[in-house]
Amino acid sequence: MSSKSKFGEYGGQYVPEALMPAIEELTDAYERYVLDNEDGFMDEFRGRLRDFGGRPTPLQRADRLSERYDREIYLKREDLVHGGAHKLNNALGQVLLAKYMGKDRIVAETGAGQHGTATAMACAHLGIDCEIYMGRTDINRQRPNVFRMRIHDAEVNPVDIGSGTLKEAINATMRDWATNVEDTHYVIGSVVGPHPFPKMVRDFQSVISEEAREQIREQAGRLPDSVVACAGGGSNTMGAFHEFVGDEEVSLFAVEAGGSSLSIDEEEGLAPHSASLSTGDEGVLHGARTKLLQNSEGQILESHSVSAGLDYSGVGPELAHLVDEERVTPVNVGDDAALEAFHRLSKLEGIIPALESSHALGYLERASETDARSGDVPDLGDLVVVNVSGRGDKDLDTVIEESDRRDIDAAPSMEVFEG
Amino acid sequence: MSGSEREREIESKHESDIEAAFADEPALVSYVAAGDPNAEETKEYVRALVRGGSDVIELGLPFSEPIAEGPTIQQAIRRALDAGMTPDRYFDLVADLDVDVPLVCMTYYNLIYQYGTSEARRASEHASGEAASQRGVEPFVAAAAEAGISGLIVPDLPVDESAPLKEACDAHGLDLIFMVAPTTTDDRLERMLDRATGFVYVQGRLGTTGARSDVSDETHVSLGRLDQTELPKAVGFGISEREHAREIVGGGADGIIVGSAFVDIVASQENVAERLEAKASELKAGALEARAEVPEPERT
């Protein structure tokens, strides 16, 4: 085991033996094709991201938000990537890599459905078979994405065990991979899992910060004071942060899902939030040592967030390491504040953000509040880049229902239009 | 190598309880999930499996994310967790078991890793204050040894990450049992055999645990690759019938590992102990038949 697989003490390769040869093969392919651009892999990847994916995405100054918060707010528009989320950056990279490796079948898990949709799209684009595992709870709250995956000819397999969310979908996909490992590649959807996934997914996503860094210097004439991104597993987070990690003057804020409360119900095995970076303990899940929501015995807790894409009990090992190193500041925004932020951006800027991204946007409000709480919140500075990781079309059913149930102030009434 | 040569070789070095269980005849390694449906019944079931001829008992310590298990064992683990099984209760259960076969703990790495760090652990009576304050795997291994566990199987801990646990197992006299998959490369096999003690767990096919209706060709290939090791070789994944047992032992295995077929009986909640004993007898008989039928191959 080389130190290449670790971030400090985090990371590693904790998977069943049956998968280890495939992981060694993938590590080799990652080093050759991604790091060394063998056979022009990275050139082809960048070309397809441009022509098929619609990159680069704009870095847009948000005029009305800037006015509201009395700071310069720039939005990195990953919602404009083909498919509507940053997820395509990684899915396209991995599906293309699978083709270079000679694999003819793809499996993937999905929470919100954005990764599943992106993987299904990339598979259709590159002509390779695709099966997606998705928890039953998530299928029910993300139906439009289920249909999109089916339309792209992917099989969607419901996972009924446990809470029926991302954690169970990952378990099911690992089992499929362990059964069909010889011809199948598992496209992990975030910077989680065994090495080389956390590094490889970060590399595919770091196009976000590569573009943003160049764009902000061009448009604002300097680096930002802070970069803000939501964090579930952490793929848009690492993508938005990576090229700024070396810029010590830029603060990096990972906004986790505060859910309904930061407390933990050990008796029920539930965390009513998904804030593993700020409240989790070190442990081993899904192939890596990282920060986890777990009870005192090491059983993994069910997480919660109104946003399916953040609803995960673990987090990427590199983020866990950067938090320990105090390079990344973990903060959190609860369900209600995220819903408020969803409606705020929709009204003020004409952009409907994903519920995941709404957490990042919710932190702008929290950091700017002048009430007693604001003293606890680290300052964002005068020039802020927020990663709008995806668009919110997939979330409309949830948003309408939850805004009504929770009496969210900013939400329009939909009642009169209902049949 | 003949049976008696094997015995001499095993006796010539330090022989663990688990290795000894394979010495005389083909061994039956039987799995149940501890705490499914509760601790008291688990003890009864283990005794029934031993009466039926089990030579080693693999007792699952349930983890909430059992990624290597198929549906049957996943559900058993869920039932055990819902009934309140914890590592400390598991060790109490093991300490209460007065069976004279070696017990192997099968669990996932996070439970082992967390054991020494938890608040519950600090308050518990299972270890000295010094052990309880350590971060890492040693407190778990110490508690397992004290309770009477002879070995560990950790399906999400490949040989590459196993150094700390191996060290703790050596210090406390436990075997750390490694799984060999059909996909395992020669290079990996060599590294595993360098560290393995007890027996080698040969995964009969790719995929997850679960009873199947036939014996995979992959099993025979895997066994062939293990010819050179002195350690006993036991095959698991998919064995549920007398005929499977006979075929696998006939194919050169020193033992069979059966889980889902027993867990199915536990799940049915009908005459469980009686049926477990009968199933174990059937499988053991299949294994013994094979050894009686198959002449020892000549070594060239």
XYZ file of C-alpha atoms in Angstrom:
719
model
C 0.000 0.000 0.000
C 1.624 3.171 -1.121
C 1.043 6.597 0.373
C -0.375 7.583 -3.014
C -3.689 6.086 -1.952
C -3.990 8.270 1.169
C -4.670 11.856 2.187
C -2.894 11.965 5.538
C -4.568 9.103 7.398
C -7.681 9.168 5.204
C -8.428 7.215 2.050
C -6.984 3.770 1.316
C -8.562 0.701 -0.267
C -10.938 -1.180 2.044
C -12.859 -3.455 -0.313
C -13.478 -7.177 -0.729
C -10.606 -9.123 -2.274
C -12.685 -9.931 -5.368
C -12.542 -6.222 -6.294
C -8.875 -5.615 -5.568
C -7.513 -6.767 -8.935
C -10.035 -4.492 -10.686
C -8.982 -1.622 -8.457
C -5.336 -2.274 -9.257
C -6.202 -2.340 -12.965
C -8.125 0.931 -12.581
C -5.264 2.535 -10.677
C -2.948 1.621 -13.493
C -5.359 3.009 -16.102
C -5.825 6.211 -14.065
C -2.072 6.778 -13.903
C -1.524 6.084 -17.581
C -4.508 7.757 -19.209
C -5.506 10.531 -16.800
C -2.178 11.520 -15.280
C 0.064 10.774 -18.270
C -2.441 11.436 -21.091
C -1.522 8.123 -22.755
C -3.141 7.668 -26.197
C -4.325 11.283 -25.905
C -7.010 10.301 -23.388
C -7.179 13.687 -21.656
C -7.274 15.504 -24.991
C -10.253 13.440 -26.079
C -11.909 13.946 -22.674
C -11.462 17.740 -22.819
C -12.722 17.812 -26.395
C -15.858 15.877 -25.507
C -16.450 18.040 -22.420
C -16.378 21.047 -24.746
C -18.456 19.744 -27.655
C -20.827 17.351 -25.897
C -20.765 18.845 -22.397
C -20.953 22.539 -23.267
C -17.845 23.677 -21.402
C -16.517 26.084 -20.333
C -19.440 27.168 -18.188
C -19.772 30.884 -17.432
C -18.722 32.590 -14.230
C -21.571 35.033 -13.859
C -21.661 38.117 -11.657
C -24.921 37.931 -9.681
C -25.950 41.594 -9.617
C -28.941 41.437 -7.323
C -27.346 39.026 -4.868
C -24.270 41.276 -4.791
C -26.503 44.190 -3.909
C -28.366 42.224 -1.235
C -25.234 41.038 0.522
C -23.108 44.109 -0.178
C -20.289 41.967 -1.591
C -19.280 40.868 -5.059
C -20.983 37.504 -5.667
C -20.011 35.407 -8.677
C -21.816 32.208 -9.631
C -19.982 29.339 -11.319
C -22.734 28.052 -13.577
C -22.351 24.257 -13.458
C -26.128 24.119 -13.873
C -25.406 24.926 -17.523
C -23.321 21.802 -18.146
C -25.173 19.414 -20.447
C -27.602 17.436 -18.277
C -27.893 20.222 -15.741
C -25.174 19.465 -13.213
C -21.428 19.169 -12.682
C -21.886 15.385 -12.574
C -21.223 15.024 -16.305
C -17.581 16.116 -15.840
C -16.874 12.943 -13.895
C -19.301 10.557 -15.590
C -17.947 11.371 -19.053
C -14.377 10.955 -17.825
C -15.016 7.576 -16.236
C -17.169 6.130 -19.027
C -14.515 7.159 -21.532
C -11.837 5.602 -19.325
C -13.871 2.372 -19.142
C -13.862 2.304 -22.953
C -10.101 2.819 -23.044
C -9.834 -0.077 -20.572
C -11.957 -2.331 -22.784
C -14.864 -2.727 -20.346
C -18.255 -3.128 -21.984
C -20.644 -2.560 -19.100
C -21.127 0.330 -16.674
C -22.809 0.282 -13.277
C -23.378 3.347 -11.124
C -25.275 4.425 -8.049
C -27.240 7.612 -7.750
C -28.783 9.670 -4.971
C -30.492 12.708 -6.445
C -30.352 11.068 -9.844
C -27.965 13.652 -11.287
C -25.024 11.258 -11.358
C -27.218 8.476 -12.712
C -28.526 10.764 -15.422
C -25.053 11.975 -16.324
C -23.756 8.401 -16.460
C -26.694 7.268 -18.598
C -26.080 10.225 -20.950
C -22.363 9.522 -21.196
C -23.075 5.825 -21.876
C -25.567 6.692 -24.609
C -23.060 9.165 -26.073
C -20.241 6.611 -26.080
C -22.361 3.526 -26.822
C -21.897 1.323 -23.743
C -24.392 -0.628 -21.577
C -25.492 1.037 -18.350
C -27.257 -0.057 -15.146
C -28.055 2.345 -12.328
C -28.880 1.530 -8.698
C -31.087 3.991 -6.855
C -32.733 3.845 -3.425
C -36.521 3.570 -3.407
C -36.877 6.754 -1.317
C -34.771 8.666 -3.839
C -36.710 7.209 -6.788
C -39.871 8.588 -5.223
C -38.449 12.070 -4.701
C -36.500 12.331 -7.979
C -38.861 10.853 -10.565
C -37.931 13.150 -13.476
C -34.344 11.909 -13.302
C -35.499 8.287 -13.223
C -37.337 8.895 -16.494
C -34.335 10.621 -18.027
C -32.114 7.646 -17.226
C -34.649 5.284 -18.796
C -34.940 7.514 -21.865
C -31.164 7.208 -22.321
C -31.648 3.406 -22.305
C -30.200 2.730 -18.851
C -31.672 0.092 -16.528
C -32.719 1.606 -13.188
C -32.653 -0.913 -10.336
C -34.571 0.132 -7.184
C -32.867 -0.604 -3.849
C -35.395 -1.353 -1.129
C -33.244 -2.256 1.863
C -32.544 0.211 4.712
C -33.528 3.827 4.206
C -33.496 3.478 0.420
C -31.060 6.335 -0.150
C -27.534 6.815 -1.499
C -25.732 4.670 1.089
C -27.807 1.612 0.191
C -27.455 2.335 -3.525
C -23.640 2.340 -3.147
C -23.749 -0.999 -1.277
C -25.887 -2.517 -4.043
C -23.610 -1.230 -6.804
C -20.511 -2.582 -5.051
C -22.215 -6.003 -4.899
C -22.994 -5.882 -8.615
C -19.416 -4.863 -9.354
C -18.063 -7.711 -7.206
C -20.191 -10.145 -9.244
C -19.366 -8.794 -12.703
C -15.987 -7.237 -12.102
C -14.295 -8.736 -15.140
C -16.256 -6.823 -17.806
C -17.810 -4.040 -15.710
C -16.598 -0.637 -14.514
C -18.249 1.028 -11.504
C -18.601 4.777 -12.163
C -18.557 6.099 -8.590
C -20.412 9.410 -8.472
C -18.366 11.352 -5.966
C -14.907 11.761 -4.474
C -15.554 8.750 -2.228
C -14.721 5.035 -2.343
C -11.372 3.258 -2.558
C -8.292 4.781 -4.209
C -8.043 5.788 -7.063
C -11.672 7.033 -7.117
C -11.298 10.057 -4.786
C -8.324 11.384 -6.771
C -9.651 10.457 -10.188
C -13.092 11.999 -9.619
C -11.422 15.129 -8.215
C -9.221 15.370 -11.304
C -12.219 15.103 -13.627
C -14.126 17.719 -11.585
C -11.246 20.126 -11.086
C -12.103 21.656 -14.472
C -14.591 23.711 -12.405
C -11.922 25.507 -10.372
C -9.509 25.601 -13.289
C -12.040 27.650 -15.260
C -13.294 29.650 -12.273
C -9.811 30.699 -11.217
C -8.997 32.008 -14.661
C -12.415 33.627 -15.107
C -12.425 35.504 -11.795
C -8.959 36.935 -12.464
C -10.128 38.085 -15.843
C -13.471 39.483 -14.665
C -12.646 40.842 -11.187
C -8.913 41.318 -11.628
C -7.942 39.181 -8.644
C -8.501 35.910 -6.820
C -11.654 35.669 -4.700
C -11.674 36.012 -0.912
C -13.668 32.829 -0.667
C -15.112 29.924 -2.641
C -18.341 28.358 -1.411
C -19.649 24.937 -2.464
C -22.091 22.428 -1.013
C -20.712 19.119 0.289
C -22.415 15.749 0.406
C -19.918 13.193 -0.888
C -17.960 16.232 -2.050
C -17.389 16.015 -5.812
C -18.507 19.534 -6.736
C -16.757 20.730 -3.593
C -13.376 19.264 -4.514
C -13.924 20.321 -8.121
C -14.585 23.928 -7.075
C -11.743 23.990 -4.518
C -8.913 22.016 -6.076
C -7.121 24.730 -8.065
C -7.531 27.182 -5.157
C -6.092 24.897 -2.458
C -2.612 26.330 -3.045
C -3.889 29.937 -2.847
C -3.658 30.431 0.913
C -5.471 33.791 0.758
C -8.629 32.159 -0.627
C -10.944 30.763 2.073
C -12.746 27.545 1.142
C -16.196 26.879 2.625
C -17.788 23.425 2.399
C -21.490 23.816 3.139
C -23.036 20.649 4.516
C -26.691 19.763 4.931
C -27.722 20.769 8.442
C -31.061 18.994 7.873
C -33.557 19.649 10.650
C -31.037 19.513 13.506
C -27.368 18.761 14.125
C -28.156 16.388 16.975
C -28.057 12.598 16.643
C -30.662 10.044 17.648
C -28.460 7.070 18.588
C -31.424 4.989 19.706
C -33.015 5.181 16.269
C -29.678 5.125 14.431
C -30.559 8.430 12.775
C -28.748 11.674 12.124
C -31.342 14.280 11.062
C -28.600 15.925 8.977
C -25.710 14.975 6.651
C -22.939 17.025 8.264
C -20.216 14.384 8.397
C -17.360 16.893 7.981
C -18.414 19.019 10.950
C -19.880 16.355 13.238
C -18.610 12.961 12.019
C -15.956 10.639 13.437
C -13.179 8.857 11.624
C -14.059 5.397 10.338
C -14.122 3.108 7.296
C -17.025 3.049 4.837
C -17.370 2.139 1.164
C -13.694 1.495 0.656
C -12.103 4.473 2.396
C -11.148 5.774 5.789
C -12.894 9.114 6.235
C -15.258 11.102 8.469
C -18.568 9.341 9.000
C -21.879 9.661 10.767
C -21.778 6.634 13.041
C -22.764 5.579 16.526
C -20.299 4.823 19.293
C -20.012 1.197 18.126
C -19.227 2.011 14.521
C -22.652 1.306 13.007
C -23.363 3.812 10.243
C -26.236 6.210 10.944
C -28.934 7.038 8.417
C -28.431 10.638 7.327
C -31.072 13.170 6.321
C -31.360 16.131 4.011
C -34.210 17.639 2.038
C -31.709 17.374 -0.812
C -31.248 13.785 -1.986
C -27.798 14.519 -3.381
C -26.388 15.551 0.008
C -28.095 12.746 1.947
C -25.041 10.572 2.656
C -23.382 9.395 5.886
C -19.816 9.758 4.620
C -17.691 12.287 2.746
C -14.659 12.250 0.498
C -11.389 11.441 2.322
C -9.514 14.399 0.798
C -12.108 16.829 2.164
C -11.842 15.182 5.593
C -8.086 15.707 5.407
C -8.351 19.350 4.258
C -10.741 20.056 7.148
C -8.296 18.537 9.649
C -5.550 20.670 8.093
C -7.820 23.716 8.542
C -7.576 24.497 4.842
C -11.317 23.947 4.330
C -13.917 25.322 6.745
C -16.979 23.101 7.166
C -20.223 25.010 7.805
C -23.826 23.975 7.430
C -27.229 25.151 6.285
C -30.476 23.466 7.334
C -33.409 22.286 5.213
C -35.505 25.424 5.693
C -32.656 27.822 4.936
C -31.814 25.851 1.797
C -35.424 26.090 0.608
C -35.388 29.841 1.285
C -32.204 30.140 -0.764
C -33.747 28.107 -3.578
C -36.601 30.600 -3.924
C -34.309 33.601 -3.420
C -32.024 32.735 -6.327
C -34.987 31.853 -8.523
C -36.572 35.266 -7.859
C -33.515 37.490 -7.731
C -31.411 36.021 -10.519
C -33.721 33.965 -12.709
C -31.811 30.770 -11.961
C -33.521 27.743 -10.407
C -30.732 26.015 -8.459
C -30.578 22.374 -7.382
C -31.490 21.841 -3.733
C -27.885 20.737 -3.220
C -26.548 24.052 -4.556
C -29.203 25.889 -2.529
C -27.250 24.923 0.582
C -24.188 26.770 -0.732
C -26.384 29.751 -1.618
C -28.032 29.571 1.819
C -24.677 30.163 3.420
C -24.449 33.601 1.749
C -27.531 34.603 3.705
C -26.302 33.080 6.913
C -22.911 34.762 6.654
C -24.580 38.110 6.025
C -27.199 38.032 8.752
C -26.738 40.696 11.379
C -28.531 38.929 14.198
C -26.850 37.330 17.205
C -25.957 34.184 15.292
C -23.689 35.958 12.845
C -20.835 36.131 15.341
C -20.432 32.333 15.043
C -20.124 32.369 11.295
C -16.769 32.907 9.583
C -16.756 35.853 7.179
C -16.773 35.360 3.422
C -14.935 38.565 2.498
C -15.738 40.983 -0.339
C -15.328 38.796 -3.397
C -17.092 35.429 -3.332
C -17.439 32.608 -5.848
C -20.378 30.242 -5.242
C -20.553 26.993 -7.147
C -24.067 26.490 -8.517
C -23.484 22.764 -8.916
C -26.725 21.959 -10.681
C -30.132 23.142 -11.755
C -33.289 22.549 -9.751
C -35.774 21.233 -12.317
C -35.445 17.747 -10.815
C -36.380 19.145 -7.383
C -39.585 20.974 -8.254
C -41.965 18.373 -6.769
C -39.997 18.281 -3.522
C -39.669 22.055 -3.346
C -43.375 22.707 -3.883
C -44.401 20.096 -1.322
C -41.788 20.964 1.292
C -42.145 24.737 0.933
C -45.856 24.411 1.566
C -45.473 21.999 4.473
C -42.809 24.125 6.168
C -44.433 27.441 5.373
C -41.327 28.800 3.666
C -41.733 32.600 3.451
C -40.126 33.112 0.087
C -42.176 30.406 -1.666
C -44.977 31.362 -4.046
C -48.331 29.719 -3.392
C -49.005 26.914 -5.848
C -52.359 25.981 -4.389
C -54.614 27.731 -6.921
C -52.967 25.913 -9.821
C -53.389 22.408 -8.467
C -55.984 20.235 -10.217
C 0.355 -34.442 -0.096
C -1.339 -37.225 1.898
C -3.499 -36.610 4.920
C -0.843 -37.855 7.298
C 1.858 -35.733 5.674
C -0.406 -32.775 6.067
C -0.903 -33.565 9.735
C 2.820 -33.838 10.329
C 3.473 -30.564 8.558
C 0.832 -28.771 10.540
C 2.064 -30.249 13.796
C 5.631 -29.286 13.047
C 4.876 -25.625 13.571
C 2.576 -23.909 16.009
C -0.861 -25.260 15.243
C -3.872 -23.072 15.927
C -7.224 -24.418 17.117
C -8.598 -23.641 13.715
C -5.892 -25.502 11.794
C -6.401 -28.460 14.143
C -10.094 -28.529 13.282
C -9.135 -29.412 9.696
C -6.543 -32.013 10.601
C -8.486 -35.256 10.732
C -11.223 -35.025 8.148
C -12.905 -32.544 5.814
C -14.217 -29.712 7.972
C -17.615 -28.068 8.002
C -17.413 -24.347 8.778
C -20.900 -23.069 9.646
C -22.022 -19.427 9.721
C -24.844 -17.750 11.585
C -25.375 -14.071 12.325
C -25.069 -13.410 16.046
C -28.268 -12.007 17.478
C -30.573 -13.256 14.705
C -33.239 -13.270 16.040
C -31.688 -12.789 19.520
C -28.622 -13.770 21.550
C -30.245 -16.663 23.432
C -31.464 -18.376 20.281
C -28.124 -17.839 18.569
C -26.452 -19.862 21.334
C -28.983 -22.641 20.870
C -28.394 -22.613 17.099
C -24.622 -22.745 17.469
C -24.945 -25.799 19.717
C -27.247 -27.432 17.170
C -24.712 -26.784 14.388
C -21.983 -28.339 16.505
C -24.161 -31.395 17.235
C -24.675 -31.702 13.481
C -20.912 -32.009 12.936
C -19.650 -28.446 12.437
C -15.915 -28.239 13.064
C -15.641 -24.435 13.120
C -18.360 -21.853 13.807
C -18.253 -18.539 12.017
C -20.278 -16.113 14.073
C -21.206 -12.924 12.236
C -20.921 -9.679 14.177
C -23.473 -7.539 12.335
C -22.420 -4.304 10.592
C -24.933 -1.904 9.083
C -23.255 -1.908 5.622
C -22.469 -5.554 4.760
C -21.202 -4.976 1.210
C -19.923 -8.525 0.682
C -23.192 -10.256 1.598
C -26.081 -11.348 -0.556
C -29.738 -10.759 0.368
C -30.108 -13.699 2.797
C -27.310 -12.621 5.108
C -28.046 -8.903 4.663
C -31.506 -9.536 6.070
C -30.160 -11.651 8.928
C -27.772 -8.841 9.833
C -30.616 -6.351 9.736
C -32.705 -8.546 12.088
C -29.762 -8.885 14.493
C -29.131 -5.126 14.545
C -32.813 -4.400 15.054
C -32.764 -6.813 17.995
C -29.945 -4.765 19.542
C -26.773 -6.743 18.818
C -23.598 -4.759 19.637
C -19.917 -5.713 19.840
C -20.050 -5.904 23.645
C -23.174 -8.074 23.599
C -21.483 -10.201 20.962
C -18.486 -10.823 23.194
C -20.821 -11.710 26.082
C -22.588 -14.180 23.806
C -19.287 -15.756 22.766
C -18.065 -15.981 26.360
C -21.291 -17.818 27.270
C -20.903 -20.407 24.513
C -19.493 -23.596 25.944
C -18.873 -25.454 22.681
C -15.586 -27.216 21.988
C -15.058 -26.063 18.402
C -13.137 -22.925 17.427
C -15.184 -19.760 16.945
C -14.366 -17.293 14.196
C -15.669 -13.728 14.193
C -16.746 -12.492 10.765
C -17.288 -8.751 10.655
C -16.397 -5.522 8.845
C -13.445 -3.297 9.541
C -15.238 -0.242 10.896
C -16.562 -2.140 13.922
C -13.067 -3.381 14.733
C -11.575 0.043 14.219
C -14.155 1.893 16.320
C -14.142 -0.491 19.252
C -11.299 1.135 21.120
C -12.572 4.655 20.613
C -16.199 4.550 21.618
C -17.552 6.026 24.810
C -19.409 2.788 25.439
C -16.093 1.012 25.178
C -14.428 3.201 27.751
C -17.167 2.418 30.217
C -17.179 -1.287 29.474
C -15.566 -3.977 31.537
C -14.020 -5.877 28.651
C -10.575 -4.346 28.625
C -8.089 -2.629 30.838
C -8.012 1.158 30.950
C -4.879 1.192 28.865
C -6.396 -0.791 26.006
C -9.591 1.220 26.056
C -7.794 4.499 25.517
C -6.048 3.308 22.353
C -7.216 4.272 18.941
C -7.156 1.397 16.505
C -7.705 -2.309 16.282
C -5.944 -3.700 19.350
C -8.796 -3.291 21.876
C -11.175 -5.275 19.674
C -8.723 -8.113 19.187
C -7.972 -8.199 22.928
C -11.672 -8.380 23.774
C -12.265 -11.053 21.120
C -9.421 -13.185 22.462
C -10.654 -12.818 26.016
C -14.181 -13.844 25.010
C -12.875 -16.983 23.309
C -12.675 -16.104 19.619
C -9.952 -18.021 17.723
C -9.857 -16.077 14.469
C -11.165 -13.168 12.423
C -12.537 -12.850 8.894
C -12.893 -9.264 7.674
C -14.258 -9.218 4.120
C -13.580 -5.515 3.476
C -9.955 -5.685 4.619
C -7.715 -6.786 1.754
C -4.189 -7.929 2.523
C -2.862 -4.489 1.504
C -4.537 -2.783 4.483
C -4.195 -5.633 6.960
C -0.858 -4.916 8.694
C -2.222 -3.337 11.923
C -4.847 -6.033 12.408
C -2.390 -8.815 11.613
C -0.022 -7.488 14.253
C -2.758 -7.366 16.881
C -3.957 -10.873 15.972
C -0.428 -12.248 16.289
C -0.043 -10.592 19.668
C -3.236 -12.199 20.974
C -2.917 -15.592 19.272
C -5.782 -15.127 16.825
C -5.774 -16.329 13.230
C -6.472 -13.719 10.560
C -8.195 -15.528 7.722
C -7.905 -14.138 4.194
C -10.300 -14.638 1.320
C -9.012 -15.696 -2.103
C -11.294 -14.708 -4.985
C -11.438 -16.138 -8.506
C -10.011 -12.793 -9.677
C -7.067 -12.814 -7.246
C -3.798 -12.463 -9.134
C -0.776 -14.671 -8.436
C 1.081 -11.733 -6.985
C -1.736 -10.960 -4.563
C -2.105 -14.636 -3.676
C 1.541 -14.780 -2.690
C 1.212 -11.729 -0.435
C -1.878 -13.198 1.177
C -0.322 -16.584 1.836
C 2.619 -14.854 3.495
C 0.260 -13.523 6.148
C -2.502 -16.127 6.311
C -3.003 -18.471 9.251
C -5.900 -20.725 10.271
C -7.280 -21.577 6.874
C -7.589 -20.012 3.453
C -11.132 -18.923 2.628
C -11.615 -19.731 -1.040
C -14.421 -17.684 -2.517
C -16.109 -20.242 -4.778
C -17.339 -17.679 -7.265
C -17.535 -13.942 -7.883
C -20.279 -11.955 -6.254
C -21.760 -12.017 -2.803
C -22.699 -14.731 -0.331
C -25.804 -16.811 -1.015
C -26.942 -20.349 -1.673
C -26.782 -21.429 -5.345
C -27.911 -24.541 -7.148
C -24.620 -25.592 -8.677
C -20.912 -25.564 -8.035
C -18.894 -23.138 -10.099
C -15.946 -24.149 -12.284
C -14.159 -21.166 -10.744
C -13.992 -23.174 -7.521
C -11.884 -25.874 -9.104
C -9.569 -23.381 -10.721
C -9.108 -21.526 -7.420
C -8.316 -24.730 -5.540
C -5.771 -25.716 -8.152
C -3.925 -22.451 -7.612
C -3.620 -23.152 -3.895
C -1.881 -26.507 -4.254
C 1.377 -25.225 -2.821
C 0.034 -23.939 0.497
C 0.204 -26.007 3.649
C -2.794 -24.247 5.156
C -6.188 -25.918 5.010
C -8.397 -24.614 2.177
C -12.106 -24.124 2.765
C -14.546 -23.113 0.029
C -17.493 -20.802 0.622
C -20.157 -18.898 -1.388
C -23.044 -20.918 -2.745
C -22.866 -24.260 -0.921
C -26.223 -25.539 0.286
C -26.550 -29.245 -0.607
C -24.873 -32.536 0.220
C -23.911 -32.914 -3.439
C -22.105 -29.521 -3.445
C -20.159 -30.529 -0.353
C -19.127 -33.803 -1.936
C -18.075 -32.189 -5.185
C -16.050 -29.444 -3.517
C -14.207 -31.728 -1.153
C -13.757 -34.183 -4.021
C -12.196 -31.314 -5.944
C -9.480 -30.918 -3.325
C -10.895 -28.658 -0.606
C -10.129 -29.386 3.035
C -13.427 -27.964 4.122
C -16.633 -26.195 3.172
C -18.091 -22.958 4.485
C -21.871 -22.716 4.629
C -23.817 -19.608 5.601
C -26.934 -18.718 3.654
C -28.356 -22.269 3.776
C -28.309 -22.100 7.599
C -29.479 -18.490 7.727
C -32.487 -19.435 5.568
C -33.455 -21.970 8.226
C -33.052 -19.361 10.985
C -35.211 -16.946 9.005
C -38.008 -19.502 8.639
C -38.399 -19.669 12.461
C -39.702 -23.246 12.183
C -37.999 -26.025 14.188
C -34.813 -24.091 13.681
C -32.392 -25.958 15.961
C -33.545 -29.356 14.765
C -33.301 -28.416 11.108
C -29.903 -26.743 11.552
C -28.548 -29.920 13.089
C -29.981 -32.020 10.251
C -28.636 -29.671 7.561
C -25.189 -29.650 9.144
C -25.211 -33.465 9.292
C -26.210 -33.661 5.635
C -23.421 -31.328 4.524
C -20.823 -32.962 6.724
C -21.840 -36.369 5.357
C -21.391 -35.076 1.800
C -17.901 -33.869 2.668
C -16.982 -37.184 4.306
C -18.290 -39.193 1.354
C -15.992 -37.312 -0.971
C -12.943 -37.994 1.156
C -13.858 -41.692 1.300
C -14.393 -41.894 -2.471
C -11.486 -39.913 -3.798
C -8.086 -41.559 -3.671
C -5.215 -39.245 -2.709
C -3.575 -38.030 -5.890
C 0.011 -39.139 -6.460
C 2.512 -36.324 -6.116
C 5.004 -36.034 -8.913
